Structures are given as C-alpha cells and as structure tokens.
PDB file of C-alpha atoms in Angstrom:
ATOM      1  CA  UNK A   1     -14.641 -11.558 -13.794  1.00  0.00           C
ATOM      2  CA  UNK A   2     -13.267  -8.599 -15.029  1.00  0.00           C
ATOM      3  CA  UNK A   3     -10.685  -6.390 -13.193  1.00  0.00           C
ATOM      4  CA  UNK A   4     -13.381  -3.466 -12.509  1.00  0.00           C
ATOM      5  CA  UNK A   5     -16.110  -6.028 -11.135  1.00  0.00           C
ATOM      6  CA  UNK A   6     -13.427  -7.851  -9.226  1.00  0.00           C
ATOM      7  CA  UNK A   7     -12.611  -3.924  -7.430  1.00  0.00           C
ATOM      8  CA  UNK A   8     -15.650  -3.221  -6.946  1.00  0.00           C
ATOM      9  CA  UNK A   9     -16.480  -6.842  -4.759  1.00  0.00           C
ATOM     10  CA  UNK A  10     -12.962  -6.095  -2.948  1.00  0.00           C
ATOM     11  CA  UNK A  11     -14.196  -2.862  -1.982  1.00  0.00           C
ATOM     12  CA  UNK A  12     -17.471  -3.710  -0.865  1.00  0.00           C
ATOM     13  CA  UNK A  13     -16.180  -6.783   1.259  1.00  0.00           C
ATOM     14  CA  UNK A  14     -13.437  -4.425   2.913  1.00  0.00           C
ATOM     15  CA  UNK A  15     -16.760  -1.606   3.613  1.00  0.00           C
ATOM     16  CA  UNK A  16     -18.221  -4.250   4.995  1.00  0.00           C
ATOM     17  CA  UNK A  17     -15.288  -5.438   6.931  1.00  0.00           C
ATOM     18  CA  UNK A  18     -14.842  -2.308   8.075  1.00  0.00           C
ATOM     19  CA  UNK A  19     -18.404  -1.703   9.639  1.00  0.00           C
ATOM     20  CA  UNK A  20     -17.838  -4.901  12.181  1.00  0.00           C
ATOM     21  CA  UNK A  21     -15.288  -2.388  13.723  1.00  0.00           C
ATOM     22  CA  UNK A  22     -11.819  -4.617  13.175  1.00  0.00           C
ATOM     23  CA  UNK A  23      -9.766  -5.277  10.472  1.00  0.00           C
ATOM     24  CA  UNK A  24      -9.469  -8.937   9.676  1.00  0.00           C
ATOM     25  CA  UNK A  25      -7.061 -11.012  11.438  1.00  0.00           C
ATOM     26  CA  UNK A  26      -3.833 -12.045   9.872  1.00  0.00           C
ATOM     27  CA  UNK A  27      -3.346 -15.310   7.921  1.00  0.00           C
ATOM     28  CA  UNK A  28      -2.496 -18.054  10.705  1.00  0.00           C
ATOM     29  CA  UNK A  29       0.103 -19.657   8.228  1.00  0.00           C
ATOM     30  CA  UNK A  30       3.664 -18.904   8.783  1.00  0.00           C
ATOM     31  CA  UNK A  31       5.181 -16.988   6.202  1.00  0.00           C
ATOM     32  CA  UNK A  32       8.648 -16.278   5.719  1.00  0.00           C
ATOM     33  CA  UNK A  33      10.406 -12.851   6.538  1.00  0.00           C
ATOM     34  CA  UNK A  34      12.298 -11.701   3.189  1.00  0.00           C
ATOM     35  CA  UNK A  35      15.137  -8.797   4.069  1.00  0.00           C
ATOM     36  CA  UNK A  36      15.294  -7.963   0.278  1.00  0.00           C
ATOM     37  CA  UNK A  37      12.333  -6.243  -1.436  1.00  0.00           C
ATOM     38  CA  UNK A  38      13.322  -7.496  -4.624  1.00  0.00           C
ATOM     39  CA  UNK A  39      12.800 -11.347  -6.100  1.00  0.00           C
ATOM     40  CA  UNK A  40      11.950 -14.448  -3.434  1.00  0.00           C
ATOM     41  CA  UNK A  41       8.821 -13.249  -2.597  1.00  0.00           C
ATOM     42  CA  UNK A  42       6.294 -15.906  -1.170  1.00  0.00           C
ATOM     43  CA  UNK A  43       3.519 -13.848  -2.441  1.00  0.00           C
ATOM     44  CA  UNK A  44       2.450 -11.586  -4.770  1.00  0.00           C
ATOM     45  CA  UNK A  45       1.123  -8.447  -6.031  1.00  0.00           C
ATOM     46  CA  UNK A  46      -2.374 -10.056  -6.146  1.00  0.00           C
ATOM     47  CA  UNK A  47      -2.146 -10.729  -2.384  1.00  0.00           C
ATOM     48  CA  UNK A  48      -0.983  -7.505  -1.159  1.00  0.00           C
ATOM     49  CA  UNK A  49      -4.075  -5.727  -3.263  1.00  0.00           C
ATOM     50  CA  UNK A  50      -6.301  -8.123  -1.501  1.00  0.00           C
ATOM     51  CA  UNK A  51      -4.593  -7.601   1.863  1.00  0.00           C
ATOM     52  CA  UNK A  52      -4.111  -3.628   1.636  1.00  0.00           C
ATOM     53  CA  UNK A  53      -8.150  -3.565   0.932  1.00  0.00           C
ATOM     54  CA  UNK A  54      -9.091  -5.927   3.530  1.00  0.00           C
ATOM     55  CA  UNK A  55      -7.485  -3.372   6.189  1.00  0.00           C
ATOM     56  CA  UNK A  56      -9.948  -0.600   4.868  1.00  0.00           C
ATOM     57  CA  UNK A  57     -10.935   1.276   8.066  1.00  0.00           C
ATOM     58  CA  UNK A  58      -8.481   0.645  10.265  1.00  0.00           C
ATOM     59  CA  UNK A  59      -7.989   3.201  12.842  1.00  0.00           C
ATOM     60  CA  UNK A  60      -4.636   6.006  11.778  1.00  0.00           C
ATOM     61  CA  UNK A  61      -2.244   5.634  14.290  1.00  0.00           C
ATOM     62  CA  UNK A  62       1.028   7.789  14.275  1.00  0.00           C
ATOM     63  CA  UNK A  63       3.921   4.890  14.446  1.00  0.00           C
ATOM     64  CA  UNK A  64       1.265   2.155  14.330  1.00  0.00           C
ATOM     65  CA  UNK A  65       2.247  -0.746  12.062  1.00  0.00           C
ATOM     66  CA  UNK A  66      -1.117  -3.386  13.378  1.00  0.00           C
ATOM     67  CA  UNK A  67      -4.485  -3.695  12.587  1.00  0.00           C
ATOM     68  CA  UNK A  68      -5.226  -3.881  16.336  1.00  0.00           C
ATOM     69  CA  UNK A  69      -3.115  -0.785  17.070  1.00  0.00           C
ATOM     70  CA  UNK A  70      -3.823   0.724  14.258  1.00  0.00           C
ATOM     71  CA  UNK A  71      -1.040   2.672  11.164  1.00  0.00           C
ATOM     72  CA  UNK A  72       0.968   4.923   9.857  1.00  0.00           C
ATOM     73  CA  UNK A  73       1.076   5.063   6.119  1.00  0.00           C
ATOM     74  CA  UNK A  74       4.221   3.461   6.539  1.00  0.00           C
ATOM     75  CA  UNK A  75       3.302   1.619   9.135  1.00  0.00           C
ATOM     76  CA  UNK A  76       0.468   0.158   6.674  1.00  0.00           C
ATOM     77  CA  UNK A  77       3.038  -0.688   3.731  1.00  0.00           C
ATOM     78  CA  UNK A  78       5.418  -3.071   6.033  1.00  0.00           C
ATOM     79  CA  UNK A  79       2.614  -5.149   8.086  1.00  0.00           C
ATOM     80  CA  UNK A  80       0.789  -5.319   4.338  1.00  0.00           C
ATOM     81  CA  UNK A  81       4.006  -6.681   2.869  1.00  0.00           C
ATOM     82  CA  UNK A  82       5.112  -9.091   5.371  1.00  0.00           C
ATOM     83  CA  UNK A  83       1.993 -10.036   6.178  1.00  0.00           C
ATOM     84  CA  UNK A  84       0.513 -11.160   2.583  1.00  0.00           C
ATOM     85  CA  UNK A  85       3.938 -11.806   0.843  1.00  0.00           C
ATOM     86  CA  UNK A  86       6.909 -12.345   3.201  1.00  0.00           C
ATOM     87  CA  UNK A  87       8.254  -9.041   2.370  1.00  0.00           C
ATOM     88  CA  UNK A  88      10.142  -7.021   4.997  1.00  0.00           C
ATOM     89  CA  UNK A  89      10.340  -3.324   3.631  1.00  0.00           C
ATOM     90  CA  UNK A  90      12.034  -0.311   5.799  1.00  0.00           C
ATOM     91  CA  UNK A  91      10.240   1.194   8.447  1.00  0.00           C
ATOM     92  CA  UNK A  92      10.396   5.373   6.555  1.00  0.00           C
ATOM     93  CA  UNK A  93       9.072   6.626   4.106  1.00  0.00           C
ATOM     94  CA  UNK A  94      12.272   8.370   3.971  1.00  0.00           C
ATOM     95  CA  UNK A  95      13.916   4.519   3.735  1.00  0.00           C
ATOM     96  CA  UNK A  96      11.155   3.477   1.042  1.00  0.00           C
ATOM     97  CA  UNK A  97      11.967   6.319  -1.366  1.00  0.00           C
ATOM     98  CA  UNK A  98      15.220   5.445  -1.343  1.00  0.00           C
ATOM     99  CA  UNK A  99      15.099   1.444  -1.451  1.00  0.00           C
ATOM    100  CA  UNK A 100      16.873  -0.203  -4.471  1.00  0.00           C
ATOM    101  CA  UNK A 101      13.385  -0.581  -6.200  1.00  0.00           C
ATOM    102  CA  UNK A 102      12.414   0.270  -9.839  1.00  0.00           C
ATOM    103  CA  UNK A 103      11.303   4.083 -10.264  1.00  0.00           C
ATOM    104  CA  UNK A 104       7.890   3.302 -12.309  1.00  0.00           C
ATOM    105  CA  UNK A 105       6.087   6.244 -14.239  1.00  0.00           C
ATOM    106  CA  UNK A 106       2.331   7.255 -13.389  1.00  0.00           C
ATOM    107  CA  UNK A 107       1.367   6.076 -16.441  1.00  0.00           C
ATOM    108  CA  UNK A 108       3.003   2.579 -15.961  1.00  0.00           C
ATOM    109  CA  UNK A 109       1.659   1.633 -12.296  1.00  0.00           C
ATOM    110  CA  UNK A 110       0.246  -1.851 -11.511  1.00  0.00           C
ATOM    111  CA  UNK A 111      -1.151  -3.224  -7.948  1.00  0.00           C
ATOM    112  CA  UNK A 112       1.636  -3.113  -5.470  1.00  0.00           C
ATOM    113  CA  UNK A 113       3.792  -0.384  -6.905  1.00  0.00           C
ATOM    114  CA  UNK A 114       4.536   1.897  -3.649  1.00  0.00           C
ATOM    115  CA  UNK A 115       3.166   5.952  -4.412  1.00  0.00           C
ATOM    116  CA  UNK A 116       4.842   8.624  -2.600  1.00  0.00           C
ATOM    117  CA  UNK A 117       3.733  12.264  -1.804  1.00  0.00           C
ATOM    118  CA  UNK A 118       4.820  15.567  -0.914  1.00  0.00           C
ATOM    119  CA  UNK A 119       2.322  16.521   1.642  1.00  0.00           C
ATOM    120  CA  UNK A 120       4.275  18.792   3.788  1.00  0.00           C
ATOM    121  CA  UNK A 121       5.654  20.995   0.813  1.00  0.00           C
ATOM    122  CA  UNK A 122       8.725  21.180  -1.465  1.00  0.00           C
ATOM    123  CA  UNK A 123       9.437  17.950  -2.648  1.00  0.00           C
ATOM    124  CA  UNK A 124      10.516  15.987   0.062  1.00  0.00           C
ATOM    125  CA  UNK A 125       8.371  12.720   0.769  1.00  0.00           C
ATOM    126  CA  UNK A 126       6.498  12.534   3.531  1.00  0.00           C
ATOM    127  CA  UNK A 127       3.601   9.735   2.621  1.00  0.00           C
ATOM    128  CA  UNK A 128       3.180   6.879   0.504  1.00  0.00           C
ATOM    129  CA  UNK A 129       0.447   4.271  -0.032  1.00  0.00           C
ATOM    130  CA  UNK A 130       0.100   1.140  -2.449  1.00  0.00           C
ATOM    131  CA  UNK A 131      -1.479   1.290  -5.455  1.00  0.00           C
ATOM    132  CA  UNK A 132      -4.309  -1.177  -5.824  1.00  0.00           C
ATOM    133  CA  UNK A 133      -5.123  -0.058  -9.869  1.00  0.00           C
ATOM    134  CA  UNK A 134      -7.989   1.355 -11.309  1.00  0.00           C
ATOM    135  CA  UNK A 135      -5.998   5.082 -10.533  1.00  0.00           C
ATOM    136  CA  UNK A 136      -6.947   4.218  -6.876  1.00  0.00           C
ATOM    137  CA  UNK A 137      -4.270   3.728  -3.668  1.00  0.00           C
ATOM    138  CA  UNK A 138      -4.594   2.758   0.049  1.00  0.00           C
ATOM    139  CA  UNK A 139      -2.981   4.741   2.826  1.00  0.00           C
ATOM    140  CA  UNK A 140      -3.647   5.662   5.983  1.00  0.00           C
ATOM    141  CA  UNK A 141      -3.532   9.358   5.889  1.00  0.00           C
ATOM    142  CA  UNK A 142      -3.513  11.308   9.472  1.00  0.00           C
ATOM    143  CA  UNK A 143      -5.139  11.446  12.811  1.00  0.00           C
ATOM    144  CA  UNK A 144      -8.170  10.687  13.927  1.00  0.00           C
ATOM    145  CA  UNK A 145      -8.598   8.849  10.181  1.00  0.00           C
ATOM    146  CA  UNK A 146      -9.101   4.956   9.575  1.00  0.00           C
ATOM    147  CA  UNK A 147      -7.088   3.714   6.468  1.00  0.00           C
ATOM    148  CA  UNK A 148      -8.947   4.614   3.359  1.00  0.00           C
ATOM    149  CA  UNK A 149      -8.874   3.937  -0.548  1.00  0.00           C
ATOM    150  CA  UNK A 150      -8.010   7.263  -2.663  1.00  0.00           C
ATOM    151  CA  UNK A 151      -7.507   8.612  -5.785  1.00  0.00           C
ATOM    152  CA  UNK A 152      -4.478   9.583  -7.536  1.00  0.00           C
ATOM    153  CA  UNK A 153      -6.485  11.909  -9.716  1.00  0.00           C
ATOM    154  CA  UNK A 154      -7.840  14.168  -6.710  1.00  0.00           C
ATOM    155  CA  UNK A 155      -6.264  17.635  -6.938  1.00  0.00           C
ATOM    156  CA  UNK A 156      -4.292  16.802  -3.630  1.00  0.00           C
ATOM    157  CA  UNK A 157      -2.721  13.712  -4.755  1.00  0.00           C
ATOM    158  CA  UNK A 158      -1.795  15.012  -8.518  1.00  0.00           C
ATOM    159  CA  UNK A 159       0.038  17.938  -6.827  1.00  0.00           C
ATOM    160  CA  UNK A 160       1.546  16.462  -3.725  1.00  0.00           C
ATOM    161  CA  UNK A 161       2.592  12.996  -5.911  1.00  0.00           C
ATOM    162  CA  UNK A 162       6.562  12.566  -6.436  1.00  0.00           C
ATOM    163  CA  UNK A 163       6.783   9.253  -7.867  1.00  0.00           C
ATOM    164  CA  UNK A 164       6.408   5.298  -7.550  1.00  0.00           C
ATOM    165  CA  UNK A 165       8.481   2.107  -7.035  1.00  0.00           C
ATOM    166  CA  UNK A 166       7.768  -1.519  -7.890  1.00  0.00           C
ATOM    167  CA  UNK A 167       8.635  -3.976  -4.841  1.00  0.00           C
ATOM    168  CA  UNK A 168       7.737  -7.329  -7.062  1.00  0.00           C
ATOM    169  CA  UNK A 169       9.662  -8.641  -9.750  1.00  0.00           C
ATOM    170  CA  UNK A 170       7.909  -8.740 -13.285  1.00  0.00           C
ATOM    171  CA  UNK A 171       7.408 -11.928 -13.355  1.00  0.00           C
ATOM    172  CA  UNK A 172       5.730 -11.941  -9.880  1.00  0.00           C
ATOM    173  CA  UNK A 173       3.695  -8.504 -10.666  1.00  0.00           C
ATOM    174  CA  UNK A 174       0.923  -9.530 -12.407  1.00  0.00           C
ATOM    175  CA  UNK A 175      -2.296 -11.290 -11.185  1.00  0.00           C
ATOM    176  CA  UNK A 176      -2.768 -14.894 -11.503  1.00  0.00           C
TER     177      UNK A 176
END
C-alpha cells in the first residue's frame, strides 16, 4: 500500500472516529515511561502517526493533555508520545523548543518530527504539532476547536513556522 493510500485510510478512519464523538481509548497495555526523548523508545514513529491521527477531533482544551478532557497543542504532543511510544516529553512548548533534539530542515521532515510556530508574532514559539508527512501536521490549535490535521503549506503555517526537531533516533524513524 503506498504511503499516500495508507494517509488517506488513516484519515478517513480518524473522520470517522471522530463523528462517534470520542477519541479512541488508549492502548490497555502498559507501556513504559521514558524521561529521555532520545533512543529507548518502546515505539516508534509509525505509532505516534497512527496515534496523533486517531485523536482527530478531539475537543481544544487550554492545559488539556487527555482525550477525555480534551488538549493543548502541547498537551497533544506528550499524551501522543507516552501514550504510543513510552516517550515522556516536557510539558511547554517553550521546554520542547529547547529539548536536546535534532534541529531538522523543512525539507528533511519525516512522521514524528515536532513543528513549531510563531503564532503570536516575532519569533518566539508559541505552538507546535507533529508532523504526520505528506506536508501535513496534527495540532490542536485554539478554543472552541477539536484537534485537526493541517498543512504546512497554508499561508499561516509557512509564515508563522520556526523550525522542527526529531524525537526518534534514525534507526527508529522510519516505518516498518
């Protein structure tokens, strides 16, 4: 199946997911809490596309970080992580910007990779989503919003974008 068809299912299921009016409930197996967002990992980038998608449509809540409370776009990026790899990240965006994590060019993004934004001005960060490929991200962007998939070449996002980190280790990067 080829990566394109493979979105486009993803996308449908987490429409569809997001018409029953929840987001799907997290995996029952235990997974690990890692305190370091680099190498260890118990899953992978492959997971955390699936997982990011499947929470399509979740309600925006300002400090929310659950699919039953709803998210911030931070919020979003540490329940996604610990919940579909065993990753704990830092709460900010403020703290995510600044993690020891690879700085990865536009051009060089893969599922996973962590995009920050501008949106208040200057060039301070204040958003961030993951990037699920295809040029597309998922964040959960303000109030009275659900958690949607983007763009990174709307207007918005090419002007308010500041850059991207890789959480996963090469090796653990790519899909199976």
């Amino acid at each position: 199946m080829t990566v394109i068809a493979r979105l486009a299912l993803v996308a449908l299921v987490a429409l569809l997911t997001a018409c029953a009016g929840h987001a799907p409930a997290p995996s029952s197996a235990p997974q690990p809490i890692i305190t370091t967002p680099i190498g260890g990992q118990s899953g992978n980038a492959h997971d955390v596309l699936f997982r990011a998608l499947g929470l399509v449509g979740t309600p925006y809540r300002y400090g929310g970080n659950t699919p039953d409370g709803g998210f911030d776009c931070s919020g979003l990026i540490g329940y996604v992580y610990r919940d579909a790899a065993g990753i704990r990240l830092p709460r900010s965006t403020r703290e995510l910007i600044s993690m020891r994590a690879p700085v990865v060019g536009r051009d060089a993004l893969q599922s996973g990779d962590l995009v920050f934004f501008a949106t208040n001005g200057g060039r301070q960060v204040s958003h961030a989503g993951i990037y699920v490929g295809e040029g597309r991200f998922v964040h959960a962007p303000s109030s009275g919003g659900t958690v949607r998939l983007d763009s990174l070449s709307n207007t918005y996002w090419q002007r308010t974008y500041l850059n991207a980190k890789r959480v996963f280790s090469p090796e653990l990067a790519s899909n199976p």
